[in-house]
Amino acid sequence: LNPRFGVFITMNPGYAGRAELPDNLKSLFRPVAMMVPNYELIAEIILYSEGFGDAPKLARKMVSLYSLSSEQLSKQDHYDFGMRAVKSVLVMAGQLKRR
């Protein structure tokens, strides 16, 4: 065994199309605690990288929109208000800004 080598896996068993890891494989991995990311900071950085000068204000509004939408709209599977969706919208906004 090489002590400088590690294998890390990310499991999202509740996500559509994903399955739970079998117990015999699960016992080979150690769980790691994760924190909820700071969406506002991530959105601000993406907006700056896309060329928006007023990124803090836009990030705050974007995160408010997505958090209110996830709380108030129905919990149907086709709604996605996660970071992947936020990033897609911000990158598309950057593309539209550059036109």
PDB file of C-alpha atoms in Angstrom:
ATOM      1  CA  LEU A   1       0.000   0.000   0.000  1.00  0.00           C
ATOM      2  CA  ASN A   2       1.094   3.509  -0.795  1.00  0.00           C
ATOM      3  CA  PRO A   3       0.331   5.852   2.163  1.00  0.00           C
ATOM      4  CA  ARG A   4       0.272   8.866  -0.185  1.00  0.00           C
ATOM      5  CA  PHE A   5      -2.613   7.437  -2.212  1.00  0.00           C
ATOM      6  CA  GLY A   6      -6.291   7.970  -1.404  1.00  0.00           C
ATOM      7  CA  VAL A   7      -9.612   7.207  -3.028  1.00  0.00           C
ATOM      8  CA  PHE A   8     -12.569   9.477  -2.384  1.00  0.00           C
ATOM      9  CA  ILE A   9     -16.126   8.918  -3.540  1.00  0.00           C
ATOM     10  CA  THR A  10     -19.145  11.189  -3.477  1.00  0.00           C
ATOM     11  CA  MET A  11     -22.503   9.552  -3.028  1.00  0.00           C
ATOM     12  CA  ASN A  12     -25.858  11.180  -3.684  1.00  0.00           C
ATOM     13  CA  PRO A  13     -28.211   8.231  -3.127  1.00  0.00           C
ATOM     14  CA  GLY A  14     -31.322  10.436  -3.027  1.00  0.00           C
ATOM     15  CA  TYR A  15     -30.551  11.882  -6.453  1.00  0.00           C
ATOM     16  CA  ALA A  16     -32.524  10.631  -9.463  1.00  0.00           C
ATOM     17  CA  GLY A  17     -31.008   7.508 -11.023  1.00  0.00           C
ATOM     18  CA  ARG A  18     -28.539   6.864  -8.190  1.00  0.00           C
ATOM     19  CA  ALA A  19     -28.411   3.773  -6.006  1.00  0.00           C
ATOM     20  CA  GLU A  20     -27.249   3.204  -2.436  1.00  0.00           C
ATOM     21  CA  LEU A  21     -23.746   1.768  -2.055  1.00  0.00           C
ATOM     22  CA  PRO A  22     -23.841  -1.919  -0.941  1.00  0.00           C
ATOM     23  CA  ASP A  23     -22.904  -2.528   2.712  1.00  0.00           C
ATOM     24  CA  ASN A  24     -19.819  -4.611   1.848  1.00  0.00           C
ATOM     25  CA  LEU A  25     -18.370  -1.655  -0.121  1.00  0.00           C
ATOM     26  CA  LYS A  26     -19.643   0.953   2.326  1.00  0.00           C
ATOM     27  CA  SER A  27     -17.577  -0.649   5.096  1.00  0.00           C
ATOM     28  CA  LEU A  28     -14.365   0.032   3.121  1.00  0.00           C
ATOM     29  CA  PHE A  29     -14.851   3.817   3.193  1.00  0.00           C
ATOM     30  CA  ARG A  30     -14.800   6.313   6.047  1.00  0.00           C
ATOM     31  CA  PRO A  31     -17.554   8.908   6.119  1.00  0.00           C
ATOM     32  CA  VAL A  32     -16.570  12.562   5.929  1.00  0.00           C
ATOM     33  CA  ALA A  33     -18.771  15.365   7.212  1.00  0.00           C
ATOM     34  CA  MET A  34     -19.731  17.992   4.670  1.00  0.00           C
ATOM     35  CA  MET A  35     -21.057  21.503   5.115  1.00  0.00           C
ATOM     36  CA  VAL A  36     -23.632  23.364   3.074  1.00  0.00           C
ATOM     37  CA  PRO A  37     -21.676  25.682   0.767  1.00  0.00           C
ATOM     38  CA  ASN A  38     -22.026  29.453   0.913  1.00  0.00           C
ATOM     39  CA  TYR A  39     -24.081  29.927  -2.258  1.00  0.00           C
ATOM     40  CA  GLU A  40     -23.845  33.705  -2.083  1.00  0.00           C
ATOM     41  CA  LEU A  41     -20.047  33.721  -2.030  1.00  0.00           C
ATOM     42  CA  ILE A  42     -19.841  31.148  -4.837  1.00  0.00           C
ATOM     43  CA  ALA A  43     -22.355  33.095  -6.947  1.00  0.00           C
ATOM     44  CA  GLU A  44     -20.420  36.321  -6.327  1.00  0.00           C
ATOM     45  CA  ILE A  45     -17.170  34.754  -7.523  1.00  0.00           C
ATOM     46  CA  ILE A  46     -18.834  33.302 -10.625  1.00  0.00           C
ATOM     47  CA  LEU A  47     -20.419  36.686 -11.418  1.00  0.00           C
ATOM     48  CA  TYR A  48     -17.066  38.462 -11.051  1.00  0.00           C
ATOM     49  CA  SER A  49     -15.452  35.872 -13.329  1.00  0.00           C
ATOM     50  CA  GLU A  50     -18.215  36.465 -15.895  1.00  0.00           C
ATOM     51  CA  GLY A  51     -17.484  40.212 -15.912  1.00  0.00           C
ATOM     52  CA  PHE A  52     -20.187  41.625 -13.628  1.00  0.00           C
ATOM     53  CA  GLY A  53     -18.928  44.565 -11.553  1.00  0.00           C
ATOM     54  CA  ASP A  54     -21.874  44.633  -9.149  1.00  0.00           C
ATOM     55  CA  ALA A  55     -21.467  40.954  -8.251  1.00  0.00           C
ATOM     56  CA  PRO A  56     -22.215  41.174  -4.489  1.00  0.00           C
ATOM     57  CA  LYS A  57     -25.648  42.733  -5.021  1.00  0.00           C
ATOM     58  CA  LEU A  58     -26.508  40.379  -7.910  1.00  0.00           C
ATOM     59  CA  ALA A  59     -25.329  37.322  -5.965  1.00  0.00           C
ATOM     60  CA  ARG A  60     -27.501  38.274  -2.992  1.00  0.00           C
ATOM     61  CA  LYS A  61     -30.540  38.657  -5.264  1.00  0.00           C
ATOM     62  CA  MET A  62     -29.827  35.413  -7.108  1.00  0.00           C
ATOM     63  CA  VAL A  63     -29.470  33.382  -3.925  1.00  0.00           C
ATOM     64  CA  SER A  64     -32.632  34.960  -2.489  1.00  0.00           C
ATOM     65  CA  LEU A  65     -34.544  34.053  -5.650  1.00  0.00           C
ATOM     66  CA  TYR A  66     -33.364  30.438  -5.593  1.00  0.00           C
ATOM     67  CA  SER A  67     -33.890  29.915  -1.861  1.00  0.00           C
ATOM     68  CA  LEU A  68     -37.403  31.415  -1.961  1.00  0.00           C
ATOM     69  CA  SER A  69     -38.232  29.336  -5.038  1.00  0.00           C
ATOM     70  CA  SER A  70     -37.060  26.122  -3.391  1.00  0.00           C
ATOM     71  CA  GLU A  71     -39.087  26.892  -0.253  1.00  0.00           C
ATOM     72  CA  GLN A  72     -42.299  28.072  -1.873  1.00  0.00           C
ATOM     73  CA  LEU A  73     -42.652  26.019  -5.059  1.00  0.00           C
ATOM     74  CA  SER A  74     -43.856  22.434  -4.912  1.00  0.00           C
ATOM     75  CA  LYS A  75     -41.301  19.690  -4.269  1.00  0.00           C
ATOM     76  CA  GLN A  76     -41.579  18.076  -7.704  1.00  0.00           C
ATOM     77  CA  ASP A  77     -38.570  16.270  -9.171  1.00  0.00           C
ATOM     78  CA  HIS A  78     -38.275  18.494 -12.233  1.00  0.00           C
ATOM     79  CA  TYR A  79     -37.512  21.561 -10.076  1.00  0.00           C
ATOM     80  CA  ASP A  80     -33.796  21.941  -9.419  1.00  0.00           C
ATOM     81  CA  PHE A  81     -32.579  24.814  -7.276  1.00  0.00           C
ATOM     82  CA  GLY A  82     -29.155  23.422  -6.424  1.00  0.00           C
ATOM     83  CA  MET A  83     -25.736  24.910  -7.068  1.00  0.00           C
ATOM     84  CA  ARG A  84     -25.509  23.291 -10.497  1.00  0.00           C
ATOM     85  CA  ALA A  85     -28.634  25.168 -11.625  1.00  0.00           C
ATOM     86  CA  VAL A  86     -27.431  28.444 -10.094  1.00  0.00           C
ATOM     87  CA  LYS A  87     -24.081  28.115 -11.875  1.00  0.00           C
ATOM     88  CA  SER A  88     -25.779  27.378 -15.206  1.00  0.00           C
ATOM     89  CA  VAL A  89     -27.886  30.522 -14.946  1.00  0.00           C
ATOM     90  CA  LEU A  90     -24.925  32.694 -13.960  1.00  0.00           C
ATOM     91  CA  VAL A  91     -22.728  31.390 -16.783  1.00  0.00           C
ATOM     92  CA  MET A  92     -25.560  31.962 -19.266  1.00  0.00           C
ATOM     93  CA  ALA A  93     -25.967  35.513 -17.918  1.00  0.00           C
ATOM     94  CA  GLY A  94     -22.244  36.051 -18.558  1.00  0.00           C
ATOM     95  CA  GLN A  95     -22.605  34.809 -22.118  1.00  0.00           C
ATOM     96  CA  LEU A  96     -25.550  37.158 -22.716  1.00  0.00           C
ATOM     97  CA  LYS A  97     -23.587  40.058 -21.214  1.00  0.00           C
ATOM     98  CA  ARG A  98     -20.697  39.470 -23.633  1.00  0.00           C
ATOM     99  CA  ARG A  99     -22.955  39.614 -26.719  1.00  0.00           C
TER     100      ARG A  99
END
